[in-house]
mmCIF file with all atom_site columns, C-alpha atoms in Angstrom:
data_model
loop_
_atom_site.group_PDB
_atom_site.id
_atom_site.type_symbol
_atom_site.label_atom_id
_atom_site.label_alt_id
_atom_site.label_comp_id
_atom_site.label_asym_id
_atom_site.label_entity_id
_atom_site.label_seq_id
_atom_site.pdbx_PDB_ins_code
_atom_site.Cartn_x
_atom_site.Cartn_y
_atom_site.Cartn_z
_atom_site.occupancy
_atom_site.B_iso_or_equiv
_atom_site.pdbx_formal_charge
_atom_site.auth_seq_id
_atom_site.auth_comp_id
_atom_site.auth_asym_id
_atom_site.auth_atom_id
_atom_site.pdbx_PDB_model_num
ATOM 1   C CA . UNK A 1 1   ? 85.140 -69.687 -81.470 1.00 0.00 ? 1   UNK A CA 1
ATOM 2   C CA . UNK A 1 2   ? 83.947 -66.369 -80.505 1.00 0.00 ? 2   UNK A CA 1
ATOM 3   C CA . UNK A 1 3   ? 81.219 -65.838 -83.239 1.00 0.00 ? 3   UNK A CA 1
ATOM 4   C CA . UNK A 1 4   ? 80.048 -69.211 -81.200 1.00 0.00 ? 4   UNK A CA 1
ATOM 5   C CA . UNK A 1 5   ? 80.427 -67.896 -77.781 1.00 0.00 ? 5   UNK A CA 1
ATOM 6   C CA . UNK A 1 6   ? 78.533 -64.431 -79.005 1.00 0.00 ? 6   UNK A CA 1
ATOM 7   C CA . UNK A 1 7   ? 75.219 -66.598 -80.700 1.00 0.00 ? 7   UNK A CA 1
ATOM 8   C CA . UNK A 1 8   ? 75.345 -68.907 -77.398 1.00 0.00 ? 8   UNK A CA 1
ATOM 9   C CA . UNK A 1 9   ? 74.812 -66.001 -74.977 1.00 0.00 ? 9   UNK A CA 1
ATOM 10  C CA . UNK A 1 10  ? 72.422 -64.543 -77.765 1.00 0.00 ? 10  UNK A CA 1
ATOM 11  C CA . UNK A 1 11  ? 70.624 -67.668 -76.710 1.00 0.00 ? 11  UNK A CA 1
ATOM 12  C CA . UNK A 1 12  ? 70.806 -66.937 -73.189 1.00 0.00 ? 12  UNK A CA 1
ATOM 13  C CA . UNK A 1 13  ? 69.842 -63.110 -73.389 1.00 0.00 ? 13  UNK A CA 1
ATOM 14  C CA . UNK A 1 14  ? 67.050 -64.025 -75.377 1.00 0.00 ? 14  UNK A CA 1
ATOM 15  C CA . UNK A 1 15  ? 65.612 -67.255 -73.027 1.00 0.00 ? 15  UNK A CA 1
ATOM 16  C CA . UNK A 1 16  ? 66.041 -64.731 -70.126 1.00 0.00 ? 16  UNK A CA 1
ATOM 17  C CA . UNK A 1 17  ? 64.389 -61.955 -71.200 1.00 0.00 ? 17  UNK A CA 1
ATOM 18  C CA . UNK A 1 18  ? 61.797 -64.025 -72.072 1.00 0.00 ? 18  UNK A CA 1
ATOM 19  C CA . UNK A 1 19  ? 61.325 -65.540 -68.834 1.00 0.00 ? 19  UNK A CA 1
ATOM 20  C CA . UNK A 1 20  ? 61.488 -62.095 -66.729 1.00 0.00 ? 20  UNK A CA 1
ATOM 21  C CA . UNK A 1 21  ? 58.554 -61.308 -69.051 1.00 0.00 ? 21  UNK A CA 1
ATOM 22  C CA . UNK A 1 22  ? 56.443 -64.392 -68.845 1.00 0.00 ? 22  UNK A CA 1
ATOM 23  C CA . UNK A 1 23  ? 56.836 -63.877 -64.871 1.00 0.00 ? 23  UNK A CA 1
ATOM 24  C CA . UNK A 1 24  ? 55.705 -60.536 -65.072 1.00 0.00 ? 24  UNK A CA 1
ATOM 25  C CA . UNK A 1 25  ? 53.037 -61.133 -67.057 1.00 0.00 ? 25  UNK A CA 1
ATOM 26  C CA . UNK A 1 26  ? 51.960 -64.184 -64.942 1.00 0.00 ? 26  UNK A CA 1
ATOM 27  C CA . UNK A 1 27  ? 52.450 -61.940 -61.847 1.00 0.00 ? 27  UNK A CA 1
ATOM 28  C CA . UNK A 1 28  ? 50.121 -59.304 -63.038 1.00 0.00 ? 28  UNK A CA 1
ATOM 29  C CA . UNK A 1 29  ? 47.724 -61.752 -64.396 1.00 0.00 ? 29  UNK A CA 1
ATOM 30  C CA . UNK A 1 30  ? 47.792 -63.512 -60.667 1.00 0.00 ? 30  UNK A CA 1
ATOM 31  C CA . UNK A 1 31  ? 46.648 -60.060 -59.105 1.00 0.00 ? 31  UNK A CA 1
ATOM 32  C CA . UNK A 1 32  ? 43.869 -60.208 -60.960 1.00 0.00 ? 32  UNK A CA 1
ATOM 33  C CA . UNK A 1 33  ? 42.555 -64.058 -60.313 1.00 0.00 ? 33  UNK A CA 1
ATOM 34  C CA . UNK A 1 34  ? 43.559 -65.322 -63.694 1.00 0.00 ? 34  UNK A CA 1
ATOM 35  C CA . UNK A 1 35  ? 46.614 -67.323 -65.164 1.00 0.00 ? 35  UNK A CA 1
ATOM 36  C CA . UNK A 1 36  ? 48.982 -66.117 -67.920 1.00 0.00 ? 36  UNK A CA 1
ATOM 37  C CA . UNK A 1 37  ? 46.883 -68.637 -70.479 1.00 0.00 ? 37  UNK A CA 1
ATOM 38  C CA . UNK A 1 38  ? 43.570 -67.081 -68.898 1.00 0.00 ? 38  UNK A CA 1
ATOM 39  C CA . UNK A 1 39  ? 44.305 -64.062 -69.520 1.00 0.00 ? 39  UNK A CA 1
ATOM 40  C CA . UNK A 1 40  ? 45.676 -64.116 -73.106 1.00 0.00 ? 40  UNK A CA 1
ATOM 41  C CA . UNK A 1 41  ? 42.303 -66.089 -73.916 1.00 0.00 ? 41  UNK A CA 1
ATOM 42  C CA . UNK A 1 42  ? 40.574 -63.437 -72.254 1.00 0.00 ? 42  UNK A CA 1
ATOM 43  C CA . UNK A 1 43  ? 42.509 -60.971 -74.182 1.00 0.00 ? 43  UNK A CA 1
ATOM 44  C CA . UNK A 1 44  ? 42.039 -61.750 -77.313 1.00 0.00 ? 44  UNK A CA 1
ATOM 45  C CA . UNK A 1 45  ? 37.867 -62.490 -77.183 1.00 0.00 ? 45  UNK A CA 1
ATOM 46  C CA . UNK A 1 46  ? 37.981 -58.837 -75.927 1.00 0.00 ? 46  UNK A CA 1
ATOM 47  C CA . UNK A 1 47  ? 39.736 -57.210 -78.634 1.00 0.00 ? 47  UNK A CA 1
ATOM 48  C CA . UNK A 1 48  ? 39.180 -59.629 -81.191 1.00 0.00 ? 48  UNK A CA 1
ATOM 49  C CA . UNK A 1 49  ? 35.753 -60.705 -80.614 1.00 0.00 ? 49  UNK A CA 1
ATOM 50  C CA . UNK A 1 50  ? 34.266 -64.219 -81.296 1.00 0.00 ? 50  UNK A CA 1
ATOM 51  C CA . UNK A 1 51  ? 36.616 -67.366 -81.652 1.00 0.00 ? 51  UNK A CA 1
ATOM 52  C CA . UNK A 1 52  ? 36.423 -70.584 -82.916 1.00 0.00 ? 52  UNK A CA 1
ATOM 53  C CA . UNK A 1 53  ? 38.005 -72.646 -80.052 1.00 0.00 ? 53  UNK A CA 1
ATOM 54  C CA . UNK A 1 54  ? 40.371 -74.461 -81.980 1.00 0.00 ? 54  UNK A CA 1
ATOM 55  C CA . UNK A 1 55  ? 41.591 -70.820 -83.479 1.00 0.00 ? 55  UNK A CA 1
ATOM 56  C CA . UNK A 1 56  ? 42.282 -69.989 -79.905 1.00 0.00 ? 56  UNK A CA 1
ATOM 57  C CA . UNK A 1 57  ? 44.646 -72.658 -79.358 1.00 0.00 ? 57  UNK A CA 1
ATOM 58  C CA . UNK A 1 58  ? 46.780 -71.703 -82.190 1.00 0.00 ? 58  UNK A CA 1
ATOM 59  C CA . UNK A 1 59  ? 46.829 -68.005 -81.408 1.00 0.00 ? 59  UNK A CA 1
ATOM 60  C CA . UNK A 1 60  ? 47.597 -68.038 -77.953 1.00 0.00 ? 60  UNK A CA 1
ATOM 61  C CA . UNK A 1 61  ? 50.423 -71.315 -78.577 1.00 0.00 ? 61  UNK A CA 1
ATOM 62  C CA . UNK A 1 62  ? 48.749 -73.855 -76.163 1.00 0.00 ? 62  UNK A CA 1
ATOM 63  C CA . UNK A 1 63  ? 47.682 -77.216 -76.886 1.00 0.00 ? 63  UNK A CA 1
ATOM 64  C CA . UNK A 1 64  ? 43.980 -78.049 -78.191 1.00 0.00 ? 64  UNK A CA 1
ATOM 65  C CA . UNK A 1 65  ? 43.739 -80.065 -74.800 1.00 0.00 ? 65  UNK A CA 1
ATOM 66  C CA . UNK A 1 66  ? 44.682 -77.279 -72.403 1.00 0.00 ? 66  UNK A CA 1
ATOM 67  C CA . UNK A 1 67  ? 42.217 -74.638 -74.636 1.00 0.00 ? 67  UNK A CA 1
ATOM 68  C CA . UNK A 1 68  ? 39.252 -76.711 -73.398 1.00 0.00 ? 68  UNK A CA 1
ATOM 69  C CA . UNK A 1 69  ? 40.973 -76.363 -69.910 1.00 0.00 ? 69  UNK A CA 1
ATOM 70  C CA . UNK A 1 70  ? 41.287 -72.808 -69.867 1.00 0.00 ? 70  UNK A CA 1
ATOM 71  C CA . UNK A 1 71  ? 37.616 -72.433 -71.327 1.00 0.00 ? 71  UNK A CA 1
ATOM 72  C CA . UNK A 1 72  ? 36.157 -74.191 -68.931 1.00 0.00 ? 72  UNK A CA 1
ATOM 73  C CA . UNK A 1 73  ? 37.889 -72.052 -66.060 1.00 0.00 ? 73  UNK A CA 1
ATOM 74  C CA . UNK A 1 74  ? 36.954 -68.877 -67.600 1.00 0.00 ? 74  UNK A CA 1
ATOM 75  C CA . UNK A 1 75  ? 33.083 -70.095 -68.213 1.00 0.00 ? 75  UNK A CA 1
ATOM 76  C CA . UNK A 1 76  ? 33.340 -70.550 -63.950 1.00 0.00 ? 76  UNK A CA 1
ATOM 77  C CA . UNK A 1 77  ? 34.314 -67.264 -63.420 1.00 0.00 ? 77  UNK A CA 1
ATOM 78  C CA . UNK A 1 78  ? 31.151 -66.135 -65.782 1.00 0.00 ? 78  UNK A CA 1
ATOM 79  C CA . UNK A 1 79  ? 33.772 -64.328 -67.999 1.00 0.00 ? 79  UNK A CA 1
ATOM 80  C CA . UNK A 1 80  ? 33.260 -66.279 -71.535 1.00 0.00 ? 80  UNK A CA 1
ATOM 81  C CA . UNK A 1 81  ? 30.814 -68.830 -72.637 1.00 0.00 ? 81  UNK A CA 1
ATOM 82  C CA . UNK A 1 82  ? 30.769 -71.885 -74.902 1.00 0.00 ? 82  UNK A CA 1
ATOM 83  C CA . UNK A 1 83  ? 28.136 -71.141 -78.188 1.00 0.00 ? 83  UNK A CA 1
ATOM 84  C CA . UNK A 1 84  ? 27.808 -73.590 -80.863 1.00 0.00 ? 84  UNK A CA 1
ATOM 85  C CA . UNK A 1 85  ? 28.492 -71.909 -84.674 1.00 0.00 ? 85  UNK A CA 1
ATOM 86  C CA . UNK A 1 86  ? 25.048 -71.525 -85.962 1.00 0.00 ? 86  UNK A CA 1
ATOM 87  C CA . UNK A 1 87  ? 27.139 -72.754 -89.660 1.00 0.00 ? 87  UNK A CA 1
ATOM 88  C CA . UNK A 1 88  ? 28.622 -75.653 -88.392 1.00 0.00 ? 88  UNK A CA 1
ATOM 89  C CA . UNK A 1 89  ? 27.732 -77.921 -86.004 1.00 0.00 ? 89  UNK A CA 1
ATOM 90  C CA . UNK A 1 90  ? 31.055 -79.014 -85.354 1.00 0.00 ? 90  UNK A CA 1
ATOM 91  C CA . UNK A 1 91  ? 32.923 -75.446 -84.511 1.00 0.00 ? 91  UNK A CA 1
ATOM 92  C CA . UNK A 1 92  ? 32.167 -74.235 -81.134 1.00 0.00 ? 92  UNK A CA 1
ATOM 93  C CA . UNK A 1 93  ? 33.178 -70.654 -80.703 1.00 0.00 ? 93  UNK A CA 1
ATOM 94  C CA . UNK A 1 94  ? 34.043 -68.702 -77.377 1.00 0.00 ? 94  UNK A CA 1
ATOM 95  C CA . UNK A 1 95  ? 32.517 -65.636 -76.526 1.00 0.00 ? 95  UNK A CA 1
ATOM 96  C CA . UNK A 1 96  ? 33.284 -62.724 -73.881 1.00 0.00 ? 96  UNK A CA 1
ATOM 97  C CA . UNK A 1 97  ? 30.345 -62.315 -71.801 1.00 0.00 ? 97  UNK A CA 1
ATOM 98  C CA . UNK A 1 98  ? 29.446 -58.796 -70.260 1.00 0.00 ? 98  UNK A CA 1
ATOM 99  C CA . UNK A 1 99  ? 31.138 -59.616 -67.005 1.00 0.00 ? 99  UNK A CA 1
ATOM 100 C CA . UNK A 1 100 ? 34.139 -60.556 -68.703 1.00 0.00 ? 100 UNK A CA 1
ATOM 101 C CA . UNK A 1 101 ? 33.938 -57.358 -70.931 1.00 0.00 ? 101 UNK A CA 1
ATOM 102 C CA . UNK A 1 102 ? 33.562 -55.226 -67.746 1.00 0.00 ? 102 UNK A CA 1
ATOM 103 C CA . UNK A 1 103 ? 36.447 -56.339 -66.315 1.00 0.00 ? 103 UNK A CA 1
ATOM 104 C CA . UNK A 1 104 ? 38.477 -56.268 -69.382 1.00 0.00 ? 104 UNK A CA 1
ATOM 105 C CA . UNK A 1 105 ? 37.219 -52.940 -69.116 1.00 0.00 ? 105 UNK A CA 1
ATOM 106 C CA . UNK A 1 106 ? 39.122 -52.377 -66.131 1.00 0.00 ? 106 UNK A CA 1
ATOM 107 C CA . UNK A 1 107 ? 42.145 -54.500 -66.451 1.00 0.00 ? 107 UNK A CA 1
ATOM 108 C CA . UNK A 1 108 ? 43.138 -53.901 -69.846 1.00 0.00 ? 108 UNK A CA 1
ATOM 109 C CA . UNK A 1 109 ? 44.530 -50.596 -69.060 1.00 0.00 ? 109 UNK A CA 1
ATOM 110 C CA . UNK A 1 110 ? 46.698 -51.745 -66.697 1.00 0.00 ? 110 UNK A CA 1
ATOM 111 C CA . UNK A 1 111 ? 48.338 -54.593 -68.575 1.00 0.00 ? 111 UNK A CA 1
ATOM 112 C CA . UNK A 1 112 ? 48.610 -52.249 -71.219 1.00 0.00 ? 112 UNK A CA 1
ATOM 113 C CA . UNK A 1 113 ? 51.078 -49.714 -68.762 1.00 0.00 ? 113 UNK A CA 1
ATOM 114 C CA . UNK A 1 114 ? 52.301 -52.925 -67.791 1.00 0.00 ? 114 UNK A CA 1
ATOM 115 C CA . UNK A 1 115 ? 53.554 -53.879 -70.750 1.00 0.00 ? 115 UNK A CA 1
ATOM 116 C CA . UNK A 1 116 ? 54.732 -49.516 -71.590 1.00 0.00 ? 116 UNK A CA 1
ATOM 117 C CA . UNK A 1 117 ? 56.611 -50.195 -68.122 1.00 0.00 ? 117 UNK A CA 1
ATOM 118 C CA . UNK A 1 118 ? 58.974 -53.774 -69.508 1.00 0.00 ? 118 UNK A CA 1
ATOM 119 C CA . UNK A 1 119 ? 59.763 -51.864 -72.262 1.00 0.00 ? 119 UNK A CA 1
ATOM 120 C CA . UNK A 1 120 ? 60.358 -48.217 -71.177 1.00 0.00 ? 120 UNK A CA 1
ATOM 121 C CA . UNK A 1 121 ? 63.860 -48.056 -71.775 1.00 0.00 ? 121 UNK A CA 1
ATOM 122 C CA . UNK A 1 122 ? 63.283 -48.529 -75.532 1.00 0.00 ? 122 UNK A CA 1
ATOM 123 C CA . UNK A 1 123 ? 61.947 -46.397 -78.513 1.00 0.00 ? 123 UNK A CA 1
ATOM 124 C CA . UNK A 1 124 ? 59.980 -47.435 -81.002 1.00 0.00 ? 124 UNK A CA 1
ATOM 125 C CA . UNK A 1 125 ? 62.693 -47.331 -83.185 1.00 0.00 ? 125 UNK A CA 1
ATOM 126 C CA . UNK A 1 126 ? 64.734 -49.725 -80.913 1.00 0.00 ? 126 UNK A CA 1
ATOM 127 C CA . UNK A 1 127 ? 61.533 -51.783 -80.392 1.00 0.00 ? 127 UNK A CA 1
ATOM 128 C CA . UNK A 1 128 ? 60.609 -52.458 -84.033 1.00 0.00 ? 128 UNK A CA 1
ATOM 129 C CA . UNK A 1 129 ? 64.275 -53.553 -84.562 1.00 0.00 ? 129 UNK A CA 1
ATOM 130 C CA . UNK A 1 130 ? 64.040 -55.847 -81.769 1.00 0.00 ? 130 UNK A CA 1
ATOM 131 C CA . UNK A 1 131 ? 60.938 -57.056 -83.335 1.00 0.00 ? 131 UNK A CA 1
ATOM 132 C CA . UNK A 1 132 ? 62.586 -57.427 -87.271 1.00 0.00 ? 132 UNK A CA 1
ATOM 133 C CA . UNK A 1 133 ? 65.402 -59.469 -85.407 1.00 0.00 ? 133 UNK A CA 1
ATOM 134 C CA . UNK A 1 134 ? 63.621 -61.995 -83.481 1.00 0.00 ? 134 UNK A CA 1
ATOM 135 C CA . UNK A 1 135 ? 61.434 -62.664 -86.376 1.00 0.00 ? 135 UNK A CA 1
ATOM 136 C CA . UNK A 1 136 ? 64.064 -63.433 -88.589 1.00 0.00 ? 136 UNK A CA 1
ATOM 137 C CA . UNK A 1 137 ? 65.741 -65.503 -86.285 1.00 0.00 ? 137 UNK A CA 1
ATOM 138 C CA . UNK A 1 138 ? 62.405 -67.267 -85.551 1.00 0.00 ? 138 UNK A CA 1
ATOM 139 C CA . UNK A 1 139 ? 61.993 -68.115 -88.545 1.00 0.00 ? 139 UNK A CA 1
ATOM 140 C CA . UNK A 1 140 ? 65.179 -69.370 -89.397 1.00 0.00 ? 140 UNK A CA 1
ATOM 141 C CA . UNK A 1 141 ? 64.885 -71.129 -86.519 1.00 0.00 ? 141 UNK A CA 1
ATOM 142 C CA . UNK A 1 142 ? 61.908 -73.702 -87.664 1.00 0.00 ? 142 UNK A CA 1
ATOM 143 C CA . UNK A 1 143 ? 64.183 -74.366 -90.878 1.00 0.00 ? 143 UNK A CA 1
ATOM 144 C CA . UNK A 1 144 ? 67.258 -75.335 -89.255 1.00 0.00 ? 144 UNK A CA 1
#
């Protein structure tokens, strides 16, 4: 019974931890005008450049639905655009504009040390184990 006790509050550790980040991510993404999903969308054009929309969606984990959602919101605050693939008429990709690269420019750092700041009180020893362990258990996970 105890093995059971130990992988329930496993569960619980995990689902907490979890949720303290999501809010502080969220909170930090809220100083800056932007939601969590915003943000990650925002994210990833700027260091990854060009995306097919529907790539997006399975990236970032949201539904195809909300990606067009998002999109749109970040095409009124002039910080991506909508451009149709020159290949394929049916992929549309999204694009970082300048405006949205300038202020990438300027937030990035700071969700960077954001991120340095939730997990300060590991190494990078301690961090890539962390990381080898929920993968497994991920991944075991969608089997079971």
């Amino acid at each position: 019974m105890e093995s059971a006790n130990t992988k329930l509050n496993a569960v619980a550790v995990i689902l907490r931890a979890s949720q303290a980040i999501q809010e502080a991510i969220k909170n930090h993404a809220a100083t800056h005008g932007l939601n969590p999903t915003e943000f990650a969308v925002l994210e990833l054009l700027y260091n990854e450049g060009d995306q097919p929309i529907q790539i997006i969606s399975k990236k970032i984990l949201i539904s195809s639905g909300s990606i067009t959602y998002v999109i749109d919101k970040l095409e009124e605050k002039k910080y991506a655009i909508r451009k149709a693939c020159p290949n394929d008429r049916r992929v549309t990709f999204a694009t970082i504009t300048n405006h949205g690269k300038t202020f990438m420019d300027q937030v990035s750092p700071q969700h960077e040390k954001k991120i340095e700041n939730i997990f300060e009180q590991l190494d990078d020893e301690e961090i890539n184990k962390m990381i080898d362990l929920l993968k497994r258990v991920g991944r075991h996970a969608e089997k079971v």
